[in-house]
Amino acid sequence: MTYLNASWVYLIIQFVPHRTCAGDPQQFNLRPGEPLAIKKRSSLIAIILYIVGLIPLLMVAAWIGALVEERIKQSAKDEALTELLLAKSSLEASLFRDVFLSDSLATVFSIDPEDASKNFQNIGSRLIERSQNVRNVGIAPNDVVEKILPLKGNERAVGLDFRTVPSQYKTVKAARDLKDVFLAGPLELVQGGRAVIARLPIFYDYPRSENYWGSISVVIDYDRLMNSAGLLDIENAKVALRGVNGLGEKGEVFEGDKLTFEQSDYQGTLIVPNGEWAVAAKFDATITQTQSLLIDIGRLSLLFLYTLIFFGTFMLWRSYQIERSMANRDALTQLFNRRFSLSYLENLMSKRKPKKHFYVLVIDLNRFKEVNDKYGHDVGDSMLQLVANGLEKSVRASDIVARMGGDEFLVVVNRVETEEAITSIIENIKKNVESESVEVSGSILKPSLSIGFASNTEGAGTPKDLLKLADQRMYEDKSKG
């Protein structure tokens, strides 16, 4: 139902004539001269057909939507649950892989702690390279951090005595008592982000594990771990996790909302080394799949309605465009006319804080009166059309070109902020236009332009002042010959 309502709104926007701003050149892309053929009766018929087609369509859409709504919601929940279980398995596998690599490092240290410590740079670097989510790894003989990789960004950690930091020493001691890996966290890192830390105890007398040497701490990037698994990116699902330090249901909520556990559609366990995290998910049905299922129905209905209202709305649209175009175009050159260009400038300059700078170019066709007097108005008109075409080809689609009257033209150049840039544009215009020619009675006539420019940042408060400044500079250009 929601989708079809949205579709009809879109259809109305596309075909019903809009009231547009007089300062938008993109609205007047039709050439003048096209006939107006619409009548009041045609407009009335189009409106009646539109309403007659719309009412039954909405009724049918509502009926069908009610039938399929429950099925779509259940389908969305099933799909989200499948994605959740896959993401949970992926996270477990990724976490255990990095912990397994960390345990391999611990095994090397258990064989010969002193020798392994000397070669820590090599074996520690290999661990980081082969892992997916390990940020850094450090060794702490007698629970005092001696070395850490990478050292950059972690210099302050070297020399840290875990026994002086109760929150960290608690997890180090837990690993020692467990005589196995202990997963601490997730916790916030001082350098930013979150991590889980694998604490691995090292004993001189492995496997008896009674003579304690120290520990290895492997910091695993929690955010990277979660992002790679996609557990928190499941569409139509709110996911929450609890069980800091592997305590499962007894632990604190560290991801998502606590209410998710109370209102969950699914609860399960995510296995971590020597512990677990509790997972809860609440599935929210959305209209995304409803849209995809109803789209075919919408297409058929839209086709029916389109057939009923096409001719009426299309003719209204065309007549509107033609009328607007004729009112804002110069009949000879088919450029925008003086009325439109002044309205456009008024609209630009009425904004308190224009987002972009713009320039105006006042362009005069040199010796045009001589061409008219000597060769006649037909040749003069051809020259004006030649210049108009050249100007349009020399500027961007975001700029506007207008004929202000006689042999005077105006170009509004948007999104240009420097005088060097506008000078380059002027040179390009002169190069393009003045390279064109009109042949008459064996003579080749080439247009010559004088161009003045002004920017909206030069203090002109009105279009009149802005054009006056550009006009003065145009005459300065003309005086140079």
CSV table of C-alpha atoms in Angstrom, one decimal:
chain,number,residue,atom,x,y,z
A,1,MET,CA,0.0,0.0,0.0
A,2,THR,CA,2.8,2.4,1.0
A,3,TYR,CA,4.8,1.6,-2.1
A,4,LEU,CA,1.9,2.2,-4.5
A,5,ASN,CA,1.0,5.5,-2.9
A,6,ALA,CA,4.6,6.5,-3.3
A,7,SER,CA,4.5,5.4,-7.0
A,8,TRP,CA,1.5,7.5,-7.7
A,9,VAL,CA,3.0,10.5,-6.1
A,10,TYR,CA,6.0,10.0,-8.4
A,11,LEU,CA,3.8,9.6,-11.5
A,12,ILE,CA,1.9,12.8,-10.7
A,13,ILE,CA,5.2,14.7,-10.4
A,14,GLN,CA,6.4,13.4,-13.7
A,15,PHE,CA,3.3,14.2,-15.8
A,16,VAL,CA,1.3,17.0,-14.2
A,17,PRO,CA,2.7,20.4,-15.1
A,18,HIS,CA,4.8,22.1,-12.4
A,19,ARG,CA,5.1,25.8,-11.4
A,20,THR,CA,8.8,26.4,-11.8
A,21,CYS,CA,11.0,29.2,-10.8
A,22,ALA,CA,11.6,31.8,-13.5
A,23,GLY,CA,15.3,31.6,-12.8
A,24,ASP,CA,15.7,28.0,-13.8
A,25,PRO,CA,17.0,27.7,-17.4
A,26,GLN,CA,16.6,23.9,-17.5
A,27,GLN,CA,12.8,24.3,-17.5
A,28,PHE,CA,12.7,26.0,-20.9
A,29,ASN,CA,14.5,23.6,-23.2
A,30,LEU,CA,11.9,23.6,-25.9
A,31,ARG,CA,12.2,25.9,-28.9
A,32,PRO,CA,9.4,28.5,-29.5
A,33,GLY,CA,7.0,28.1,-32.4
A,34,GLU,CA,5.4,24.8,-31.4
A,35,PRO,CA,1.5,25.1,-31.6
A,36,LEU,CA,-0.7,25.0,-28.5
A,37,ALA,CA,-3.4,22.4,-29.1
A,38,ILE,CA,-4.9,21.8,-25.6
A,39,LYS,CA,-8.4,22.9,-24.7
A,40,LYS,CA,-10.3,23.2,-21.5
A,41,ARG,CA,-12.4,20.2,-22.3
A,42,SER,CA,-9.3,18.1,-22.8
A,43,SER,CA,-7.9,19.2,-19.4
A,44,LEU,CA,-11.1,18.3,-17.7
A,45,ILE,CA,-11.3,14.9,-19.3
A,46,ALA,CA,-7.6,14.2,-18.3
A,47,ILE,CA,-8.4,15.1,-14.7
A,48,ILE,CA,-11.5,12.9,-14.6
A,49,LEU,CA,-9.7,9.9,-16.1
A,50,TYR,CA,-6.8,10.4,-13.7
A,51,ILE,CA,-9.2,10.3,-10.6
A,52,VAL,CA,-11.3,7.4,-12.0
A,53,GLY,CA,-8.1,5.3,-12.6
A,54,LEU,CA,-6.4,6.2,-9.3
A,55,ILE,CA,-9.3,5.3,-6.9
A,56,PRO,CA,-9.7,1.6,-7.9
A,57,LEU,CA,-6.0,1.2,-8.2
A,58,LEU,CA,-5.5,2.3,-4.6
A,59,MET,CA,-8.3,0.0,-3.5
A,60,VAL,CA,-6.8,-3.0,-5.2
A,61,ALA,CA,-3.3,-2.2,-3.9
A,62,ALA,CA,-4.7,-2.0,-0.3
A,63,TRP,CA,-6.5,-5.4,-0.7
A,64,ILE,CA,-3.4,-7.1,-2.1
A,65,GLY,CA,-1.1,-5.5,0.4
A,66,ALA,CA,-3.2,-6.9,3.3
A,67,LEU,CA,-3.0,-10.4,1.9
A,68,VAL,CA,0.8,-10.5,1.4
A,69,GLU,CA,1.9,-8.4,4.4
A,70,GLU,CA,2.2,-11.3,6.9
A,71,ARG,CA,4.0,-13.6,4.5
A,72,ILE,CA,6.5,-10.9,3.6
A,73,LYS,CA,7.2,-10.2,7.3
A,74,GLN,CA,7.8,-13.8,8.1
A,75,SER,CA,10.0,-14.2,5.0
A,76,ALA,CA,12.1,-11.2,6.2
A,77,LYS,CA,12.5,-12.7,9.6
A,78,ASP,CA,13.6,-16.0,8.3
A,79,GLU,CA,16.1,-14.4,6.0
A,80,ALA,CA,17.5,-12.2,8.7
A,81,LEU,CA,17.9,-15.2,11.1
A,82,THR,CA,19.8,-17.1,8.4
A,83,GLU,CA,22.1,-14.2,7.9
A,84,LEU,CA,22.6,-13.8,11.7
A,85,LEU,CA,23.6,-17.5,12.1
A,86,LEU,CA,26.0,-17.3,9.2
A,87,ALA,CA,27.6,-14.1,10.6
A,88,LYS,CA,27.9,-15.6,14.0
A,89,SER,CA,29.7,-18.6,12.7
A,90,SER,CA,32.0,-16.4,10.6
A,91,LEU,CA,32.8,-14.3,13.7
A,92,GLU,CA,33.6,-17.4,15.7
A,93,ALA,CA,35.9,-18.8,13.0
A,94,SER,CA,37.7,-15.5,12.5
A,95,LEU,CA,38.2,-15.0,16.3
A,96,PHE,CA,39.5,-18.6,16.8
A,97,ARG,CA,41.8,-18.3,13.9
A,98,ASP,CA,43.6,-15.3,15.4
A,99,VAL,CA,43.6,-16.9,18.8
A,100,PHE,CA,45.1,-20.1,17.4
A,101,LEU,CA,47.9,-18.1,15.8
A,102,SER,CA,48.4,-16.4,19.1
A,103,ASP,CA,48.5,-19.7,20.9
A,104,SER,CA,51.2,-20.9,18.4
A,105,LEU,CA,53.3,-17.9,19.5
A,106,ALA,CA,52.7,-18.9,23.1
A,107,THR,CA,53.9,-22.4,22.4
A,108,VAL,CA,57.2,-21.1,21.0
A,109,PHE,CA,57.7,-19.0,24.1
A,110,SER,CA,56.9,-22.0,26.4
A,111,ILE,CA,59.7,-24.0,24.8
A,112,ASP,CA,62.4,-21.4,25.4
A,113,PRO,CA,61.1,-18.0,26.7
A,114,GLU,CA,64.5,-16.3,26.7
A,115,ASP,CA,65.4,-17.3,23.1
A,116,ALA,CA,61.9,-16.5,21.9
A,117,SER,CA,62.1,-13.1,23.5
A,118,LYS,CA,65.3,-12.3,21.6
A,119,ASN,CA,63.6,-13.2,18.4
A,120,PHE,CA,60.3,-11.5,19.2
A,121,GLN,CA,60.6,-9.0,16.4
A,122,ASN,CA,60.6,-11.8,13.8
A,123,ILE,CA,58.0,-14.2,15.3
A,124,GLY,CA,55.7,-11.4,16.5
A,125,SER,CA,55.7,-9.7,13.0
A,126,ARG,CA,54.8,-13.0,11.4
A,127,LEU,CA,51.9,-13.4,13.7
A,128,ILE,CA,50.5,-10.0,12.8
A,129,GLU,CA,51.0,-10.5,9.1
A,130,ARG,CA,49.2,-13.9,9.1
A,131,SER,CA,46.3,-12.8,11.2
A,132,GLN,CA,43.2,-11.0,10.1
A,133,ASN,CA,42.4,-8.8,13.0
A,134,VAL,CA,45.5,-8.5,15.3
A,135,ARG,CA,46.5,-4.9,16.0
A,136,ASN,CA,49.5,-5.5,18.2
A,137,VAL,CA,51.2,-8.1,20.4
A,138,GLY,CA,53.3,-7.7,23.5
A,139,ILE,CA,55.3,-9.8,25.9
A,140,ALA,CA,55.4,-9.2,29.6
A,141,PRO,CA,58.0,-11.2,31.6
A,142,ASN,CA,56.9,-11.3,35.2
A,143,ASP,CA,53.8,-9.3,34.1
A,144,VAL,CA,55.9,-6.2,33.1
A,145,VAL,CA,55.6,-5.2,29.4
A,146,GLU,CA,59.0,-5.6,27.9
A,147,LYS,CA,58.4,-5.5,24.1
A,148,ILE,CA,55.4,-4.7,21.9
A,149,LEU,CA,54.8,-4.8,18.1
A,150,PRO,CA,54.3,-2.6,16.4
A,151,LEU,CA,56.1,-0.2,18.7
A,152,LYS,CA,54.9,3.0,16.9
A,153,GLY,CA,51.9,4.3,18.8
A,154,ASN,CA,52.4,1.9,21.7
A,155,GLU,CA,55.5,3.3,23.2
A,156,ARG,CA,53.8,4.3,26.5
A,157,ALA,CA,52.8,0.7,27.1
A,158,VAL,CA,56.5,-0.5,27.3
A,159,GLY,CA,57.4,-0.9,31.0
A,160,LEU,CA,53.8,-1.1,32.2
A,161,ASP,CA,53.5,-3.3,35.3
A,162,PHE,CA,50.1,-5.0,35.0
A,163,ARG,CA,50.0,-5.4,38.8
A,164,THR,CA,49.6,-1.6,39.0
A,165,VAL,CA,46.5,-1.6,36.8
A,166,PRO,CA,43.9,-3.7,38.6
A,167,SER,CA,41.5,-3.9,35.7
A,168,GLN,CA,44.1,-5.4,33.4
A,169,TYR,CA,45.9,-7.5,36.0
A,170,LYS,CA,42.6,-9.2,36.8
A,171,THR,CA,42.5,-10.7,33.3
A,172,VAL,CA,46.3,-11.5,33.2
A,173,LYS,CA,45.9,-13.4,36.5
A,174,ALA,CA,42.8,-15.1,35.2
A,175,ALA,CA,44.8,-16.5,32.3
A,176,ARG,CA,47.6,-17.6,34.7
A,177,ASP,CA,45.1,-19.4,37.0
A,178,LEU,CA,43.4,-20.9,34.0
A,179,LYS,CA,46.7,-21.9,32.5
A,180,ASP,CA,45.2,-21.2,29.1
A,181,VAL,CA,44.2,-18.4,27.0
A,182,PHE,CA,41.7,-15.9,28.5
A,183,LEU,CA,39.8,-13.5,26.3
A,184,ALA,CA,39.4,-10.1,27.9
A,185,GLY,CA,37.0,-7.4,26.7
A,186,PRO,CA,35.7,-6.0,24.5
A,187,LEU,CA,37.2,-2.8,26.0
A,188,GLU,CA,37.9,0.7,24.8
A,189,LEU,CA,41.5,1.4,23.7
A,190,VAL,CA,43.3,4.6,24.7
A,191,GLN,CA,44.5,5.1,21.1
A,192,GLY,CA,40.9,4.8,19.9
A,193,GLY,CA,38.6,1.9,18.9
A,194,ARG,CA,37.7,-1.2,20.7
A,195,ALA,CA,39.5,-4.5,21.1
A,196,VAL,CA,39.5,-7.9,22.7
A,197,ILE,CA,42.7,-9.0,24.3
A,198,ALA,CA,43.9,-12.6,24.3
A,199,ARG,CA,46.0,-13.1,27.5
A,200,LEU,CA,48.3,-16.2,27.1
A,201,PRO,CA,50.3,-17.3,30.2
A,202,ILE,CA,53.8,-18.6,29.6
A,203,PHE,CA,55.4,-21.2,31.9
A,204,TYR,CA,58.9,-22.5,32.1
A,205,ASP,CA,57.9,-26.0,32.8
A,206,TYR,CA,55.1,-26.6,30.2
A,207,PRO,CA,53.0,-28.7,30.3
A,208,ARG,CA,53.1,-28.9,34.1
A,209,SER,CA,52.7,-25.1,34.1
A,210,GLU,CA,53.7,-24.4,37.6
A,211,ASN,CA,56.8,-22.1,37.1
A,212,TYR,CA,55.4,-18.9,35.7
A,213,TRP,CA,57.5,-16.8,33.3
A,214,GLY,CA,55.0,-14.1,32.3
A,215,SER,CA,52.4,-13.5,29.7
A,216,ILE,CA,51.7,-12.6,26.1
A,217,SER,CA,48.9,-10.1,25.2
A,218,VAL,CA,47.5,-10.1,21.7
A,219,VAL,CA,45.2,-7.2,20.9
A,220,ILE,CA,42.5,-8.1,18.4
A,221,ASP,CA,40.7,-5.3,16.7
A,222,TYR,CA,37.0,-5.7,17.8
A,223,ASP,CA,35.6,-3.3,15.2
A,224,ARG,CA,37.4,-4.9,12.3
A,225,LEU,CA,36.3,-8.4,13.6
A,226,MET,CA,32.7,-7.4,13.7
A,227,ASN,CA,32.7,-5.6,10.4
A,228,SER,CA,34.3,-8.5,8.6
A,229,ALA,CA,31.7,-10.9,10.0
A,230,GLY,CA,28.8,-8.5,9.3
A,231,LEU,CA,27.0,-9.5,12.5
A,232,LEU,CA,25.9,-5.9,13.1
A,233,ASP,CA,25.0,-5.2,9.5
A,234,ILE,CA,22.1,-7.6,9.1
A,235,GLU,CA,19.1,-5.9,7.4
A,236,ASN,CA,15.9,-5.9,9.4
A,237,ALA,CA,17.6,-7.0,12.6
A,238,LYS,CA,18.7,-5.3,15.8
A,239,VAL,CA,21.5,-7.3,17.4
A,240,ALA,CA,22.8,-7.1,20.9
A,241,LEU,CA,25.8,-8.9,22.7
A,242,ARG,CA,26.6,-9.4,26.3
A,243,GLY,CA,29.3,-11.2,28.2
A,244,VAL,CA,32.3,-9.1,28.8
A,245,ASN,CA,35.4,-11.3,29.5
A,246,GLY,CA,33.5,-14.3,28.2
A,247,LEU,CA,30.9,-14.4,31.0
A,248,GLY,CA,27.9,-14.9,28.7
A,249,GLU,CA,24.5,-14.2,30.1
A,250,LYS,CA,26.1,-13.1,33.4
A,251,GLY,CA,28.2,-10.5,31.7
A,252,GLU,CA,27.6,-6.8,30.8
A,253,VAL,CA,25.9,-5.8,27.5
A,254,PHE,CA,28.7,-4.4,25.3
A,255,GLU,CA,26.9,-4.1,21.9
A,256,GLY,CA,23.4,-2.9,21.1
A,257,ASP,CA,20.5,-2.2,23.5
A,258,LYS,CA,19.8,-4.1,26.7
A,259,LEU,CA,16.1,-4.1,25.7
A,260,THR,CA,16.9,-6.3,22.8
A,261,PHE,CA,17.5,-9.2,25.2
A,262,GLU,CA,14.1,-8.6,26.8
A,263,GLN,CA,12.2,-8.3,23.5
A,264,SER,CA,14.2,-10.7,21.4
A,265,ASP,CA,13.0,-13.0,18.6
A,266,TYR,CA,16.2,-15.0,18.9
A,267,GLN,CA,18.8,-15.7,21.6
A,268,GLY,CA,21.9,-17.8,21.3
A,269,THR,CA,25.5,-18.3,22.3
A,270,LEU,CA,28.6,-17.2,20.5
A,271,ILE,CA,31.6,-19.3,21.6
A,272,VAL,CA,34.8,-17.6,22.4
A,273,PRO,CA,38.0,-19.1,23.8
A,274,ASN,CA,37.3,-20.4,27.3
A,275,GLY,CA,34.0,-18.5,27.4
A,276,GLU,CA,31.0,-17.3,25.6
A,277,TRP,CA,29.1,-14.2,24.5
A,278,ALA,CA,25.3,-14.1,24.6
A,279,VAL,CA,23.6,-13.0,21.4
A,280,ALA,CA,20.1,-11.6,21.1
A,281,ALA,CA,18.2,-10.3,18.0
A,282,LYS,CA,15.0,-8.5,17.3
A,283,PHE,CA,13.7,-8.8,13.8
A,284,ASP,CA,11.8,-5.8,12.4
A,285,ALA,CA,9.7,-6.3,9.2
A,286,THR,CA,10.2,-3.5,6.7
A,287,ILE,CA,8.6,-2.6,3.4
A,288,THR,CA,11.7,-3.2,1.4
A,289,GLN,CA,10.7,-6.7,0.3
A,290,THR,CA,7.1,-5.5,0.1
A,291,GLN,CA,8.2,-3.1,-2.5
A,292,SER,CA,9.9,-5.7,-4.5
A,293,LEU,CA,7.0,-8.1,-4.4
A,294,LEU,CA,4.4,-5.5,-5.3
A,295,ILE,CA,6.4,-3.9,-8.1
A,296,ASP,CA,5.0,-6.2,-10.8
A,297,ILE,CA,1.5,-5.4,-9.6
A,298,GLY,CA,2.3,-1.8,-9.5
A,299,ARG,CA,3.6,-1.9,-13.0
A,300,LEU,CA,0.4,-3.4,-14.4
A,301,SER,CA,-1.7,-0.9,-12.5
A,302,LEU,CA,0.5,2.0,-13.6
A,303,LEU,CA,0.3,0.9,-17.2
A,304,PHE,CA,-3.5,0.9,-17.0
A,305,LEU,CA,-3.6,4.3,-15.5
A,306,TYR,CA,-0.9,5.6,-17.9
A,307,THR,CA,-3.1,4.5,-20.8
A,308,LEU,CA,-6.1,6.5,-19.4
A,309,ILE,CA,-4.3,9.7,-18.6
A,310,PHE,CA,-1.4,9.8,-21.0
A,311,PHE,CA,-2.8,12.0,-23.8
A,312,GLY,CA,-4.4,14.5,-21.4
A,313,THR,CA,-1.4,14.9,-19.1
A,314,PHE,CA,1.1,14.8,-21.9
A,315,MET,CA,-0.7,17.5,-23.9
A,316,LEU,CA,-0.9,19.6,-20.7
A,317,TRP,CA,2.7,19.1,-20.1
A,318,ARG,CA,3.7,20.0,-23.6
A,319,SER,CA,1.6,23.1,-23.8
A,320,TYR,CA,3.0,24.2,-20.5
A,321,GLN,CA,6.5,23.8,-21.7
A,322,ILE,CA,5.9,25.5,-25.0
A,323,GLU,CA,4.2,28.4,-23.4
A,324,ARG,CA,7.0,28.9,-20.9
A,325,SER,CA,9.6,28.5,-23.6
A,326,MET,CA,8.0,31.1,-26.0
A,327,ALA,CA,7.7,33.6,-23.2
A,328,ASN,CA,11.4,33.4,-22.4
A,329,ARG,CA,13.1,32.9,-25.8
A,330,ASP,CA,14.3,35.3,-28.4
A,331,ALA,CA,12.5,34.5,-31.6
A,332,LEU,CA,15.5,35.0,-33.9
A,333,THR,CA,18.3,33.3,-32.1
A,334,GLN,CA,16.3,31.1,-29.8
A,335,LEU,CA,18.4,32.1,-26.9
A,336,PHE,CA,16.9,33.3,-23.6
A,337,ASN,CA,15.6,36.8,-23.9
A,338,ARG,CA,16.2,40.0,-21.8
A,339,ARG,CA,13.2,39.4,-19.6
A,340,PHE,CA,14.3,35.9,-18.6
A,341,SER,CA,17.9,36.9,-18.1
A,342,LEU,CA,17.1,39.8,-15.8
A,343,SER,CA,14.7,37.6,-13.8
A,344,TYR,CA,17.4,34.9,-13.6
A,345,LEU,CA,20.0,37.4,-12.2
A,346,GLU,CA,17.4,38.9,-9.8
A,347,ASN,CA,16.9,35.4,-8.5
A,348,LEU,CA,20.6,34.7,-8.1
A,349,MET,CA,21.3,38.0,-6.4
A,350,SER,CA,18.3,37.9,-4.0
A,351,LYS,CA,20.0,35.1,-2.0
A,352,ARG,CA,21.6,36.4,1.1
A,353,LYS,CA,24.6,34.1,0.9
A,354,PRO,CA,25.1,32.7,-2.6
A,355,LYS,CA,26.7,29.3,-2.5
A,356,LYS,CA,28.8,29.9,-5.6
A,357,HIS,CA,30.3,32.9,-7.3
A,358,PHE,CA,29.2,33.8,-10.8
A,359,TYR,CA,30.2,36.2,-13.5
A,360,VAL,CA,28.2,38.0,-16.1
A,361,LEU,CA,29.6,38.7,-19.6
A,362,VAL,CA,28.2,41.6,-21.6
A,363,ILE,CA,29.0,40.9,-25.3
A,364,ASP,CA,28.6,43.4,-28.2
A,365,LEU,CA,29.0,42.5,-31.8
A,366,ASN,CA,31.4,45.1,-33.3
A,367,ARG,CA,30.4,47.0,-36.5
A,368,PHE,CA,27.1,45.2,-36.7
A,369,LYS,CA,25.3,48.3,-38.0
A,370,GLU,CA,27.7,48.5,-40.9
A,371,VAL,CA,26.8,44.9,-41.8
A,372,ASN,CA,23.1,45.7,-41.7
A,373,ASP,CA,23.4,48.9,-43.7
A,374,LYS,CA,25.7,47.4,-46.3
A,375,TYR,CA,24.4,43.8,-46.8
A,376,GLY,CA,20.8,44.1,-45.4
A,377,HIS,CA,19.0,42.8,-42.4
A,378,ASP,CA,18.9,39.1,-43.7
A,379,VAL,CA,22.7,39.0,-43.6
A,380,GLY,CA,22.6,40.8,-40.2
A,381,ASP,CA,20.2,38.2,-38.9
A,382,SER,CA,22.4,35.4,-40.1
A,383,MET,CA,25.4,37.0,-38.3
A,384,LEU,CA,23.4,37.2,-35.1
A,385,GLN,CA,22.4,33.5,-35.4
A,386,LEU,CA,26.0,32.6,-36.1
A,387,VAL,CA,27.2,34.4,-32.9
A,388,ALA,CA,24.4,32.9,-30.9
A,389,ASN,CA,25.3,29.4,-31.9
A,390,GLY,CA,29.0,30.1,-31.2
A,391,LEU,CA,28.3,31.4,-27.7
A,392,GLU,CA,26.2,28.3,-26.8
A,393,LYS,CA,28.9,26.0,-28.0
A,394,SER,CA,31.6,27.9,-26.0
A,395,VAL,CA,30.0,27.7,-22.5
A,396,ARG,CA,28.8,24.9,-20.2
A,397,ALA,CA,25.4,23.5,-19.8
A,398,SER,CA,25.2,25.2,-16.3
A,399,ASP,CA,25.7,28.6,-17.9
A,400,ILE,CA,23.0,30.6,-19.7
A,401,VAL,CA,23.3,32.6,-22.9
A,402,ALA,CA,20.8,35.4,-23.7
A,403,ARG,CA,20.2,38.0,-26.3
A,404,MET,CA,19.5,41.3,-24.6
A,405,GLY,CA,18.4,43.1,-27.8
A,406,GLY,CA,20.0,44.3,-31.1
A,407,ASP,CA,23.6,43.1,-31.2
A,408,GLU,CA,24.0,42.7,-27.5
A,409,PHE,CA,24.3,39.3,-25.7
A,410,LEU,CA,24.7,38.2,-22.1
A,411,VAL,CA,26.3,35.1,-20.7
A,412,VAL,CA,26.0,34.2,-17.0
A,413,VAL,CA,28.9,31.9,-16.0
A,414,ASN,CA,28.2,30.0,-12.9
A,415,ARG,CA,30.7,28.4,-10.4
A,416,VAL,CA,33.7,30.5,-11.5
A,417,GLU,CA,35.6,32.3,-8.7
A,418,THR,CA,38.7,33.9,-10.2
A,419,GLU,CA,39.4,36.6,-12.7
A,420,GLU,CA,42.0,34.3,-14.4
A,421,ALA,CA,39.3,31.7,-15.0
A,422,ILE,CA,36.8,34.1,-16.5
A,423,THR,CA,39.6,35.6,-18.7
A,424,SER,CA,40.3,32.2,-20.0
A,425,ILE,CA,36.6,31.6,-20.8
A,426,ILE,CA,36.4,35.0,-22.6
A,427,GLU,CA,39.4,34.1,-24.7
A,428,ASN,CA,37.8,30.8,-25.6
A,429,ILE,CA,34.5,32.5,-26.6
A,430,LYS,CA,36.3,35.0,-28.8
A,431,LYS,CA,38.4,32.3,-30.4
A,432,ASN,CA,35.4,30.1,-31.2
A,433,VAL,CA,33.0,32.8,-32.3
A,434,GLU,CA,35.5,34.9,-34.3
A,435,SER,CA,36.7,31.9,-36.2
A,436,GLU,CA,33.2,31.5,-37.8
A,437,SER,CA,32.2,33.4,-40.9
A,438,VAL,CA,29.2,34.3,-43.2
A,439,GLU,CA,29.7,34.4,-46.9
A,440,VAL,CA,27.7,36.9,-48.9
A,441,SER,CA,28.2,38.1,-52.5
A,442,GLY,CA,31.7,36.7,-52.6
A,443,SER,CA,32.6,38.4,-49.4
A,444,ILE,CA,33.6,36.6,-46.1
A,445,LEU,CA,32.2,38.3,-43.0
A,446,LYS,CA,33.7,37.4,-39.7
A,447,PRO,CA,32.2,38.5,-36.4
A,448,SER,CA,34.2,40.5,-33.9
A,449,LEU,CA,33.3,40.7,-30.2
A,450,SER,CA,33.8,43.1,-27.4
A,451,ILE,CA,33.3,41.5,-24.0
A,452,GLY,CA,33.1,43.0,-20.5
A,453,PHE,CA,32.8,41.0,-17.3
A,454,ALA,CA,31.7,41.6,-13.7
A,455,SER,CA,31.4,39.3,-10.7
A,456,ASN,CA,28.7,39.2,-8.0
A,457,THR,CA,31.5,39.6,-5.4
A,458,GLU,CA,32.4,43.1,-6.6
A,459,GLY,CA,29.8,44.9,-4.6
A,460,ALA,CA,27.0,45.3,-7.1
A,461,GLY,CA,23.8,45.0,-5.2
A,462,THR,CA,21.4,44.7,-8.1
A,463,PRO,CA,21.4,43.1,-11.6
A,464,LYS,CA,21.3,46.7,-13.0
A,465,ASP,CA,24.5,47.6,-11.2
A,466,LEU,CA,26.2,44.4,-12.1
A,467,LEU,CA,25.4,44.8,-15.8
A,468,LYS,CA,26.5,48.4,-15.7
A,469,LEU,CA,29.9,47.4,-14.4
A,470,ALA,CA,30.2,44.7,-17.1
A,471,ASP,CA,29.0,47.2,-19.7
A,472,GLN,CA,31.7,49.7,-18.8
A,473,ARG,CA,34.4,47.0,-19.2
A,474,MET,CA,32.9,46.0,-22.5
A,475,TYR,CA,33.3,49.5,-23.8
A,476,GLU,CA,36.9,49.5,-22.5
A,477,ASP,CA,37.5,46.3,-24.5
A,478,LYS,CA,35.8,47.9,-27.6
A,479,SER,CA,38.1,51.0,-27.3
A,480,LYS,CA,41.2,48.7,-27.6
A,481,GLY,CA,40.1,48.0,-31.2
